[in-house]
CSV table of C-alpha atoms and ligand atoms in Angstrom, one decimal:
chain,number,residue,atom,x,y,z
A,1,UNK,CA,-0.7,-26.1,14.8
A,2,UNK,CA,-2.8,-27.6,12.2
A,3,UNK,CA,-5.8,-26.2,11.2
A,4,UNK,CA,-8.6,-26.9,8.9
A,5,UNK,CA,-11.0,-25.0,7.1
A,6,UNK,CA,-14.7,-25.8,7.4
A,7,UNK,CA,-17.8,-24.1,5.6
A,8,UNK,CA,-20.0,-24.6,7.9
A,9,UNK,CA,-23.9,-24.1,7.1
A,10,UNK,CA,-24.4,-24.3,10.8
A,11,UNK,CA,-26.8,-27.0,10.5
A,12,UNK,CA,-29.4,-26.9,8.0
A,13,UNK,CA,-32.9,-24.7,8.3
A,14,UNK,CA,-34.6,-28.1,8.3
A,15,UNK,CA,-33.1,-29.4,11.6
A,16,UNK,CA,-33.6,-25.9,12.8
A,17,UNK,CA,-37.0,-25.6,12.3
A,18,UNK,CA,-37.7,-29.5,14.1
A,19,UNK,CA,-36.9,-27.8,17.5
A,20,UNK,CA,-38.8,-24.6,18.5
A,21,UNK,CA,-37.3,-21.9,19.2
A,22,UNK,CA,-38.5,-17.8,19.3
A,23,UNK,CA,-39.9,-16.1,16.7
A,24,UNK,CA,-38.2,-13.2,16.8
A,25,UNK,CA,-35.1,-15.1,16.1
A,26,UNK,CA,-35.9,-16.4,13.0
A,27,UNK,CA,-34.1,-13.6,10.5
A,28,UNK,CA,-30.6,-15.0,11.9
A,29,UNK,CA,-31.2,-18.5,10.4
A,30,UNK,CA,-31.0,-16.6,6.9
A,31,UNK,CA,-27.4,-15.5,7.6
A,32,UNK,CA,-25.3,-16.7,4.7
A,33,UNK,CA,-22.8,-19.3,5.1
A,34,UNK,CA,-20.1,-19.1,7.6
A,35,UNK,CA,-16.3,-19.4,7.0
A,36,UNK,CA,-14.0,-20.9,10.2
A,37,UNK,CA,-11.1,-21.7,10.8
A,38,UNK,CA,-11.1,-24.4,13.2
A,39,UNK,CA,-7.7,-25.6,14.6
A,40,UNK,CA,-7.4,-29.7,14.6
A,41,UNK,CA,-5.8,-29.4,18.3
A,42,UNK,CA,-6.1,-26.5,20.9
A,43,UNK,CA,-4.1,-25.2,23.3
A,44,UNK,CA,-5.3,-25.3,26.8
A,45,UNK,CA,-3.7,-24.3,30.2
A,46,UNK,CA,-4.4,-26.6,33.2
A,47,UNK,CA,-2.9,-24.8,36.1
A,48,UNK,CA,-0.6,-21.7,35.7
A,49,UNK,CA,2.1,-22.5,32.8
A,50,UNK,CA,1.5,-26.5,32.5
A,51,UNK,CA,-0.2,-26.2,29.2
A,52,UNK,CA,-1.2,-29.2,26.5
A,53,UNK,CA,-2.4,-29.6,22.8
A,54,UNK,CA,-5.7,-31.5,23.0
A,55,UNK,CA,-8.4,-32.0,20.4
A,56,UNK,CA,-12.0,-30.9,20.9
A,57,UNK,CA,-13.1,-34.1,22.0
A,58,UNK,CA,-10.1,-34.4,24.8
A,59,UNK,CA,-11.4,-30.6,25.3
A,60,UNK,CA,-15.1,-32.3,26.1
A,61,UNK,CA,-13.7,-35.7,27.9
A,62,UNK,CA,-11.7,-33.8,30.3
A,63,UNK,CA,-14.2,-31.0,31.2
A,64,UNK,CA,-16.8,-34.4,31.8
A,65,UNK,CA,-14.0,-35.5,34.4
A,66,UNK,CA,-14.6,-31.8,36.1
A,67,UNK,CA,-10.9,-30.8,34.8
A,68,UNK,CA,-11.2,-27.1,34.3
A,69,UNK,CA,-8.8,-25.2,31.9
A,70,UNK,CA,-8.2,-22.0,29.8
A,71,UNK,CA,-8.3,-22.7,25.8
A,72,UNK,CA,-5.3,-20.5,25.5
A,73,UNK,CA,-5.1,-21.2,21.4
A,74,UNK,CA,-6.1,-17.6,20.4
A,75,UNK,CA,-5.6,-15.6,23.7
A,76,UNK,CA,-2.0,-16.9,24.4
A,77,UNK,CA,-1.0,-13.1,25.2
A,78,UNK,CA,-3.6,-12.6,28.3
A,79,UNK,CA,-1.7,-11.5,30.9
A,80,UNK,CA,1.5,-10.3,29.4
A,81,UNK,CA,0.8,-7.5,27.1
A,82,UNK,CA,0.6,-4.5,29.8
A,83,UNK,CA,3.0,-5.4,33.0
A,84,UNK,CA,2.4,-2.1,34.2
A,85,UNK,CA,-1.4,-3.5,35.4
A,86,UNK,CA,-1.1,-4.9,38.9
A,87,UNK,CA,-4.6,-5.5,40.1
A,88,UNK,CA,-3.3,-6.3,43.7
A,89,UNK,CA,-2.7,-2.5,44.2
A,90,UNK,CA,-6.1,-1.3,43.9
A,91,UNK,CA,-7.8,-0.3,47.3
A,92,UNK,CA,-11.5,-0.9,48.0
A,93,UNK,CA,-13.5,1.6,50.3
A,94,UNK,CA,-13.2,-0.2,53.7
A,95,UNK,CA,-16.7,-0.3,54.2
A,96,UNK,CA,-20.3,0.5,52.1
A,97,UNK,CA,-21.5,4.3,52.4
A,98,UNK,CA,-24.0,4.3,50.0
A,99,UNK,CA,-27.1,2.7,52.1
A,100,UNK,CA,-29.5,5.9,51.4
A,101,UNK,CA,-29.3,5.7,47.7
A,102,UNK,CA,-29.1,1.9,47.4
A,103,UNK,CA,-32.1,0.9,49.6
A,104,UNK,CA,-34.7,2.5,47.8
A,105,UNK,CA,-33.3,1.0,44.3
A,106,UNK,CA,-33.2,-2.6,46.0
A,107,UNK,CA,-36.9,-2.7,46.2
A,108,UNK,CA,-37.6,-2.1,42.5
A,109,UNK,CA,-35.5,-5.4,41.6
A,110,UNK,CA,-38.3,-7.8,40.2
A,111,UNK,CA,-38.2,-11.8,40.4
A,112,UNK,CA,-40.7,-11.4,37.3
A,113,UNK,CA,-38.5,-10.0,35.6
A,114,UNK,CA,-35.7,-12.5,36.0
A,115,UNK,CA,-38.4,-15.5,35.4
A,116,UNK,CA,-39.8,-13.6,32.0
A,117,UNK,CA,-36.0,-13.3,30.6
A,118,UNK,CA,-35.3,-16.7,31.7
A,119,UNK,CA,-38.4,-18.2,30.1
A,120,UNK,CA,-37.1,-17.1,27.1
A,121,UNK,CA,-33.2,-17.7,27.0
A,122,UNK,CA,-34.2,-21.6,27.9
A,123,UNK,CA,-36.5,-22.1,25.3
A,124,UNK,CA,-33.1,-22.0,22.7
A,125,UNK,CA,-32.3,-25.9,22.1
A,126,UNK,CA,-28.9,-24.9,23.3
A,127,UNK,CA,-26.6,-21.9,23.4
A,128,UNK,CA,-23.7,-23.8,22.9
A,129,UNK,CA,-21.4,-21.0,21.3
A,130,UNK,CA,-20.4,-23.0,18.3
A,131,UNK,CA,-24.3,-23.2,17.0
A,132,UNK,CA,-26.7,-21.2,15.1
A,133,UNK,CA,-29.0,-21.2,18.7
A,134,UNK,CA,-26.3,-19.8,20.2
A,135,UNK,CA,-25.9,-16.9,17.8
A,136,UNK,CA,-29.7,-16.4,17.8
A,137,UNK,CA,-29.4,-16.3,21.5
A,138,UNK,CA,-27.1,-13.7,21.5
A,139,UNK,CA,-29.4,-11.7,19.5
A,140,UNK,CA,-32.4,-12.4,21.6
A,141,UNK,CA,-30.0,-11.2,24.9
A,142,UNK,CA,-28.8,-7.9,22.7
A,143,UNK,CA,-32.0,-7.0,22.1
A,144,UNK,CA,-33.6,-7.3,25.4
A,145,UNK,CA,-30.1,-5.3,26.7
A,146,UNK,CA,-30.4,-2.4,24.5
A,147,UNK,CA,-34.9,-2.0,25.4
A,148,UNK,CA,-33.7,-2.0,29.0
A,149,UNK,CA,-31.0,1.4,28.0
A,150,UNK,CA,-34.0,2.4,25.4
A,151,UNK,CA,-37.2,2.0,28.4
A,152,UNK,CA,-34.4,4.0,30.8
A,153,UNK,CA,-34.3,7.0,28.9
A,154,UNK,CA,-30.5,7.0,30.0
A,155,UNK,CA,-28.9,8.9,26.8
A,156,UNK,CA,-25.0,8.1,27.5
A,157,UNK,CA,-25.7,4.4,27.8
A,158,UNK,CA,-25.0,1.8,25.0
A,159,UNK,CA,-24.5,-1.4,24.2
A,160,UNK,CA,-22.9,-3.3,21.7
A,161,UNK,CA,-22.1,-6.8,20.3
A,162,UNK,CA,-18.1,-7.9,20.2
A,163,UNK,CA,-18.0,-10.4,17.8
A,164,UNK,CA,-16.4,-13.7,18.0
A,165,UNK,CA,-15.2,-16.1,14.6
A,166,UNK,CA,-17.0,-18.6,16.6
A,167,UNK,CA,-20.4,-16.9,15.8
A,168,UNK,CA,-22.1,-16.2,19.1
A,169,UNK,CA,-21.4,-12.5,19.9
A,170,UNK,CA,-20.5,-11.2,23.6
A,171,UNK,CA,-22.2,-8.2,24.8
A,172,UNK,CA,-21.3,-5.3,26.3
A,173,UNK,CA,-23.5,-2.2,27.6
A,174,UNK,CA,-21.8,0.8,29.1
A,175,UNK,CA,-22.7,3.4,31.2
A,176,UNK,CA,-20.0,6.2,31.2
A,177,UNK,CA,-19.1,7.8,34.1
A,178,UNK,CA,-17.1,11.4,34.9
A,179,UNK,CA,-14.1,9.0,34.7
A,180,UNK,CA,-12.7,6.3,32.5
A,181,UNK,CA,-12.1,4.0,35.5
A,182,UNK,CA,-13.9,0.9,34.8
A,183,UNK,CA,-16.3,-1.8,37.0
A,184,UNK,CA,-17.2,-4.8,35.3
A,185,UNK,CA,-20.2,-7.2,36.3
A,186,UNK,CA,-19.7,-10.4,34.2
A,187,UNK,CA,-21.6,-13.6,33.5
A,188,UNK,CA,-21.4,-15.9,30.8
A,189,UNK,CA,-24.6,-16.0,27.7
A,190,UNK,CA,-23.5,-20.1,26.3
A,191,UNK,CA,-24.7,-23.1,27.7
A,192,UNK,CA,-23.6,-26.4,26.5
A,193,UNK,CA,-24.8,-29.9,26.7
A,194,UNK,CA,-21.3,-31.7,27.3
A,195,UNK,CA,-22.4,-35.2,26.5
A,196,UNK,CA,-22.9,-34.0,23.2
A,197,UNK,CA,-22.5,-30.2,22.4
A,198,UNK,CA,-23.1,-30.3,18.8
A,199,UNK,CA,-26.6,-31.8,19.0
A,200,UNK,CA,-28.5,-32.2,22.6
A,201,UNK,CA,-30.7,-29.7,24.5
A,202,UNK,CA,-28.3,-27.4,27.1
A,203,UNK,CA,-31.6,-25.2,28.5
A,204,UNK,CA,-28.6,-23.7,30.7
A,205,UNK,CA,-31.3,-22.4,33.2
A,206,UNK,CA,-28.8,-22.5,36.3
A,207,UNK,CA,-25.4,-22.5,33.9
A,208,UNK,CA,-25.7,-19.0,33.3
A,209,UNK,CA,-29.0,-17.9,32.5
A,210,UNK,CA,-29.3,-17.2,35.9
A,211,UNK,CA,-26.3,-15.0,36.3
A,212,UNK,CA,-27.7,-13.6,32.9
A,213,UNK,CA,-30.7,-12.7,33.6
A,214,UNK,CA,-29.7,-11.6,37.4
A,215,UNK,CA,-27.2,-9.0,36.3
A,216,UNK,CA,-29.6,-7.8,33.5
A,217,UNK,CA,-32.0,-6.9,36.4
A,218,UNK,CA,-29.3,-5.4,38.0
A,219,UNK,CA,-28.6,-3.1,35.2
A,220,UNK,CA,-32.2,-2.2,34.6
A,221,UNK,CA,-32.2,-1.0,38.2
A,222,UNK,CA,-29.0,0.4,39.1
A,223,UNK,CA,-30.8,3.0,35.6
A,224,UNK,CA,-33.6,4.0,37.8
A,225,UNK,CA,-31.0,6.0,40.2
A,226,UNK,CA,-31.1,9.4,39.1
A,227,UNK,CA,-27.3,10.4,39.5
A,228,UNK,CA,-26.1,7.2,37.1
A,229,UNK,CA,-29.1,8.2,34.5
A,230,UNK,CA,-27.5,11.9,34.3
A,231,UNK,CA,-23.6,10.3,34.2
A,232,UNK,CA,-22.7,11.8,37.6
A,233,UNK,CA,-20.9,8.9,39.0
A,234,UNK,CA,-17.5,8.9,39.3
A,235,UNK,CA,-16.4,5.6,37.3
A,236,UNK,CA,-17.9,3.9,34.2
A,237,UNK,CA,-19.3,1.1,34.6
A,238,UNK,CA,-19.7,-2.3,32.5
A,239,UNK,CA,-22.0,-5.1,32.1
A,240,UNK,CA,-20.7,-8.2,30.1
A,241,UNK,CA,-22.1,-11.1,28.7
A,242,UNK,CA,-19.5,-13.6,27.7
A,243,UNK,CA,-19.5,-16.3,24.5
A,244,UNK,CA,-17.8,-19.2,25.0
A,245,UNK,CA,-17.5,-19.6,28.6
A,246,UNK,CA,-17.7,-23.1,28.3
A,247,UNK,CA,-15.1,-23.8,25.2
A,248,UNK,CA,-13.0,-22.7,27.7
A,249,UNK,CA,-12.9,-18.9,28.6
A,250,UNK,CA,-12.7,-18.1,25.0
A,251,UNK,CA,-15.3,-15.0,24.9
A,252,UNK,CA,-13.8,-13.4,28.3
A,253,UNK,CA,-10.2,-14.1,27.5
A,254,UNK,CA,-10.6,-12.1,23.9
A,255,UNK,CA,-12.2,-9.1,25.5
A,256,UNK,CA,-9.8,-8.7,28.9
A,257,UNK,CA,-7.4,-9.2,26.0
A,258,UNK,CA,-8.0,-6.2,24.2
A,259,UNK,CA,-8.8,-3.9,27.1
A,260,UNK,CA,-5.2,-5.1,28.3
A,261,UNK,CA,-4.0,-4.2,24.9
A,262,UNK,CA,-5.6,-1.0,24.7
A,263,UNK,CA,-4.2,-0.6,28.8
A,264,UNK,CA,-8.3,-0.6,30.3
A,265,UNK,CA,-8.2,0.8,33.5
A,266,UNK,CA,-10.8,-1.8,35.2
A,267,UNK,CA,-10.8,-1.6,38.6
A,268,UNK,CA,-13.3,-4.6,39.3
A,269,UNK,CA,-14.8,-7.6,38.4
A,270,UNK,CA,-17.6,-9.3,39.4
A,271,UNK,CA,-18.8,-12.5,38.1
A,272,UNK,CA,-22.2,-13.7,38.8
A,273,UNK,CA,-22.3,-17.5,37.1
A,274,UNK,CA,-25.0,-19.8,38.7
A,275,UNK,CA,-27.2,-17.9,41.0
A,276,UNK,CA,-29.9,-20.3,41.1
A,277,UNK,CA,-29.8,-23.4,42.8
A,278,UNK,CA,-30.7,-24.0,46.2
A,279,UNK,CA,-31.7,-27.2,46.8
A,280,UNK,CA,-28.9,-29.4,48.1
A,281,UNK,CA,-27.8,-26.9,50.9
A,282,UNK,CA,-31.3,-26.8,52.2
A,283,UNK,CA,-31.5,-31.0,51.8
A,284,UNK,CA,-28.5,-30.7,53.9
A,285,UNK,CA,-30.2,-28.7,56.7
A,286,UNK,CA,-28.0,-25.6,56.2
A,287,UNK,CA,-29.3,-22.3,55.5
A,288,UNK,CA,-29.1,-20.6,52.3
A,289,UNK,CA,-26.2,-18.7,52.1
A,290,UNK,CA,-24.2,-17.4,49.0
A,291,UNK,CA,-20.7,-19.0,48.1
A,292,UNK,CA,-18.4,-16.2,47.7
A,293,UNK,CA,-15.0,-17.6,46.0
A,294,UNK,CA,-11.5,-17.3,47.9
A,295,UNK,CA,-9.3,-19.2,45.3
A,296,UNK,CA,-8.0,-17.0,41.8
A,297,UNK,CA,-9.7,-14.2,43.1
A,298,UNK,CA,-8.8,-10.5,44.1
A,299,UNK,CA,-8.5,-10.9,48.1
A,300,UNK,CA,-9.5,-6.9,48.6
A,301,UNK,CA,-12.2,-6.8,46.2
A,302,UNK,CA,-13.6,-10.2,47.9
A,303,UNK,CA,-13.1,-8.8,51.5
A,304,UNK,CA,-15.6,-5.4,49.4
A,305,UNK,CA,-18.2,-7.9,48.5
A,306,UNK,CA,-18.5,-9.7,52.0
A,307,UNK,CA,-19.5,-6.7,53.4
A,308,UNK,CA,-21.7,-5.8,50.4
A,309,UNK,CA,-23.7,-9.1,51.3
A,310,UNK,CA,-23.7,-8.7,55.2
A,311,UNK,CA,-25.2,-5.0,54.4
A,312,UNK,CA,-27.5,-5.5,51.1
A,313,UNK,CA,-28.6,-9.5,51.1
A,314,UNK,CA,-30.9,-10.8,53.9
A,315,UNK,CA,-29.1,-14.3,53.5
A,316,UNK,CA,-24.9,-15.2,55.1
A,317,UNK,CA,-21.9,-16.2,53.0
A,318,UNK,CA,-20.0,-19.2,52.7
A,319,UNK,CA,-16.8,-19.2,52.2
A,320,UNK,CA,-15.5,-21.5,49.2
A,321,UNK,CA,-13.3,-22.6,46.0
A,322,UNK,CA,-13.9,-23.3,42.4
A,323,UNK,CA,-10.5,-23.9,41.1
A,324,UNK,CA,-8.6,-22.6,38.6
A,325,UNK,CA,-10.0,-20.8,35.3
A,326,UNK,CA,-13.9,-22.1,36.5
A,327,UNK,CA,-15.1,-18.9,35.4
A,328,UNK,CA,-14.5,-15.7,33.4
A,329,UNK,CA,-13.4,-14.1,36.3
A,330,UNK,CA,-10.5,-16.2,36.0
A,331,UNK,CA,-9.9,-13.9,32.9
A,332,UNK,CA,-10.0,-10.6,34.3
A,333,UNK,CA,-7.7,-11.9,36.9
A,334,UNK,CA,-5.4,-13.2,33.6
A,335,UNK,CA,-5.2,-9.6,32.6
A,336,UNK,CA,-4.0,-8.2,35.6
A,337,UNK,CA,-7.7,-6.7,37.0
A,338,UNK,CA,-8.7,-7.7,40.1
A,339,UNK,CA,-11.9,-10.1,40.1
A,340,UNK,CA,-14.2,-11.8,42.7
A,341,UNK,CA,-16.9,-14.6,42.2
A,342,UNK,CA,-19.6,-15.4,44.2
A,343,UNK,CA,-21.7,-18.2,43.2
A,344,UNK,CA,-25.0,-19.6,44.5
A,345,UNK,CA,-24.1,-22.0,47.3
A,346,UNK,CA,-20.8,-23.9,48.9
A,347,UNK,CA,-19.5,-25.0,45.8
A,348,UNK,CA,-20.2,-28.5,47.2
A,349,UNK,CA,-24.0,-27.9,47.4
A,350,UNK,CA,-23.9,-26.2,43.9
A,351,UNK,CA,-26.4,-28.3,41.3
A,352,UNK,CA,-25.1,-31.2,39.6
A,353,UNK,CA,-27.9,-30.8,37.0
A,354,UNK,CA,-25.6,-28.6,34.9
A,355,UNK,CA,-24.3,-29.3,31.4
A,356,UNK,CA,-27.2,-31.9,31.0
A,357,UNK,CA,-30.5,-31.6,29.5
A,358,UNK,CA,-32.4,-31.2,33.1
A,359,UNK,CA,-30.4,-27.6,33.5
A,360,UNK,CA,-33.9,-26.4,33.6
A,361,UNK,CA,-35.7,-23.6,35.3
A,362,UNK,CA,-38.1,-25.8,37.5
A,363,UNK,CA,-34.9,-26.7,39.7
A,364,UNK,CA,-34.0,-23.0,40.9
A,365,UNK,CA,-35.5,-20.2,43.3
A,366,UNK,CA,-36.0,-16.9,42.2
A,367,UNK,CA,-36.0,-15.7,45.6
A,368,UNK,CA,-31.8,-16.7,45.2
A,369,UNK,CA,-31.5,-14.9,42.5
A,370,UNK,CA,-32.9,-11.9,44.0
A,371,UNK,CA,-30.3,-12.2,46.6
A,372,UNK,CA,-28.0,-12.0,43.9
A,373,UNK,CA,-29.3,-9.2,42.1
A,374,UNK,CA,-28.9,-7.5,45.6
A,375,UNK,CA,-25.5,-7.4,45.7
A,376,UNK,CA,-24.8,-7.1,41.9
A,377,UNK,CA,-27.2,-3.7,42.0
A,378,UNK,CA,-25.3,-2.7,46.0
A,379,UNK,CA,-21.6,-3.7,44.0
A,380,UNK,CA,-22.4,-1.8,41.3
A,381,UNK,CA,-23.7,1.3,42.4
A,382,UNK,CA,-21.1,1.5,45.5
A,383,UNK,CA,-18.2,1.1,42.9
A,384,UNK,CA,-19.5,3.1,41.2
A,385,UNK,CA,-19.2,6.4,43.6
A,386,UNK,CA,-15.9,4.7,44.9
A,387,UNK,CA,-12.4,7.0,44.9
A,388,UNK,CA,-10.3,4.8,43.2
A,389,UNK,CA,-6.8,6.8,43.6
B,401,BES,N1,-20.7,-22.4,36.0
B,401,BES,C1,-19.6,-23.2,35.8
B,401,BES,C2,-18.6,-23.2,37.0
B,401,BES,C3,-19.2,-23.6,38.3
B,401,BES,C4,-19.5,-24.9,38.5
B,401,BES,C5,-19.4,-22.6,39.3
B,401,BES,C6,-20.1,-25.2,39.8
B,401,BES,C7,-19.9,-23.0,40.5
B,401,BES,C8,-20.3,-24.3,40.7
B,401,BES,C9,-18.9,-22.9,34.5
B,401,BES,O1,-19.8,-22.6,33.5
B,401,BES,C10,-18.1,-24.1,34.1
B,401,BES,O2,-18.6,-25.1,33.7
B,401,BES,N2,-16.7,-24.0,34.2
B,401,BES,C11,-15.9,-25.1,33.8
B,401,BES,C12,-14.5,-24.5,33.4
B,401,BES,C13,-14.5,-23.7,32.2
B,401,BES,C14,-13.2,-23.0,31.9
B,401,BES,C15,-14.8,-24.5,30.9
B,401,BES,C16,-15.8,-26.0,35.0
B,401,BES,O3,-15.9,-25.6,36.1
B,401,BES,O4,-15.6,-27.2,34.7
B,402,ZN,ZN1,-20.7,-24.5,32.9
């Protein structure tokens, strides 16, 4: 591989300060100069083992031709580097039995909340992971993670930032449990603009501030139960915010990496990416429904979460794919940890607005994202009391 090394001022202060952006972000844009090394061609797999060296524009050209992929350059060891992990062999409880704990919490989940957070992580120019907006970003989303753990009072909770050489940080708040078992709830922090990542707007309202800012609710939440504020649950559980989602799986593929080289014991994976959008089913005359995915996905933990909605959300499921590697979940799965996906509609209702400057808030229902939030908080907190043997 050939690689080249750029300095990389991450564009200058001047065409920083042309586009707004929040105040409390400003101390990042005096970070010094960054050093990268960026590889001339990457390595991305297509399908399971058919893999090709691309540059970043092919990278861009085929994702505008809706051809998903990993970017395999730096993680090429996912999914080999602990054989004993078979994720097919974990069992799920066979139904929900936490209704009297989880009913009362599900009424203190807030749409204002969601709308607040998401005022905010769209008024970045972009989030794109390669920018300085994207690593202000991430600091914005750290800091609103670690008030949420500081306004809980929950003591054993913490959060912390897993750097990337990229520049935009994942995130990753835990609250540990009697047990080292893990549940993950993932969605993805970047956005990305993919006629022109470098340089347009990517609000990345639906694309995944929603599933942000719906599984940061969640987590706020799921903190106002008294037995996971004192640690008594039986399994820890995660909350992830992924970089690079949208170079290709690169934040979620470096963390599932480690945690499969330091042999993780994570039980589950959820993903919540695009929980916003609504629009095209209803045009359609269906009724809202979430999408929950069947393809690259674990088929027990899927069967868990279909009975998660029918007994926490007040909308159905639809059945339906998104292909291979379309999410981070797709990462987990990689590493041997079963993962399920539900996303905001049948995938073929799903908004087309994504990637594009018109991503915007004004486009999605907060009442959707509630539904979501429902069965992230109801997921979370069952898993979290469940007997994994
Ligand atoms: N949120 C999308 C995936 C998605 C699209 C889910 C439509 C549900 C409906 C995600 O951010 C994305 O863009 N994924 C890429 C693949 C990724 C590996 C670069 C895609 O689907 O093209
Ligand atoms: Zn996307």
């Amino acid at each position: 591989m050939r690689s080249t090394t750029l300095l990389l001022p991450l564009y200058t202060a001047a065409f920083a300060a042309a586009i707004s952006y929040p105040k409390d972000a400003q101390a990042v844009l005096q970070q010094p100069q960054l050093t990268i090394v960026e590889p001339d061609e990457y390595l991305i797999e297509l399908s399971p083992g058919e893999t090709r060296w691309v540059t970043e524009d092919d990278k861009w050209e085929l994702r505008r031709q809706n051809i998903n992929f990993f970017d395999i350059t730096h993680n090429e060891e996912l999914g080999t580097l602990n054989r004993k992990l078979t994720g097919s062999s974990v069992k799920f409880p066979s139904k929900p039995a936490h209704n009297e704990s989880i009913a009362p919490l599900l009424k203190q989940l807030k749409k204002d909340n969601m709308r607040r957070h998401l005022e905010t992580f769209t008024s970045f120019h972009t989030r794109y992971y390669k920018s300085h907006y994207g690593v202000e970003s991430s600091a914005w989303l750290l800091s609103q993670v670690d008030k949420t753990l500081a306004d809980s009072g929950a003591v054993n909770a913490s959060v912390k930032a897993f750097p990337h050489p990229w520049g935009q940080a994942s995130i990753i708040a835990t609250i540990p449990g009697k047990s080292n078992k893990t549940v993950v709830i993932g969605a993805h922090q970047d956005s990305i603009n993919l006629f022109f990542p470098a340089l347009l707007a990517a609000p990345g309202a639906d694309d995944d501030g929603s599933g942000t800012v719906t599984i940061l609710e969640a987590l706020r939440v799921l903190l106002k139960s008294e037995e996971i504020l004192k640690g008594d649950h039986d399994n820890t559980i995660e909350f992830h915010w992924y970089s690079a989602e949208e170079g290709g799986l690169l934040g979620s593929q470096a963390i599932f990496q480690s945690y499969e080289k330091e042999g993780r014991d994570v039980k589950a994976m959820l993903q919540q990416d695009m929980t916003g959008y609504v629009q095209k089913t209803l045009d359609a005359g269906e009724p809202e429904s979430v999408g929950v995915i069947t393809d690259f996905v674990d088929p027990g933990l899927t069967e868990f979460i279909k009975q998660v909605i029918t007994v926490y959300c007040g909308i159905p499921y639809v059945l339906t794919k998104c292909g291979y590697a379309c999410s981070d979940h797709a990462s987990a799965t990689k590493a041997g940890y079963p993962s399920a996906f539900v996303i905001e509609s049948d995938f073929k209702y799903s908004d087309n607005k994504i990637h594009t400057t018109e991503d915007k808030i004004e486009y999605l229902s907060f009442d959707h994202m509630l539904q979501h939030a429902r069965m992230t908080l109801a997921l979370a907190y069952e898993l979290a009391f469940a007997e994994f043997k």
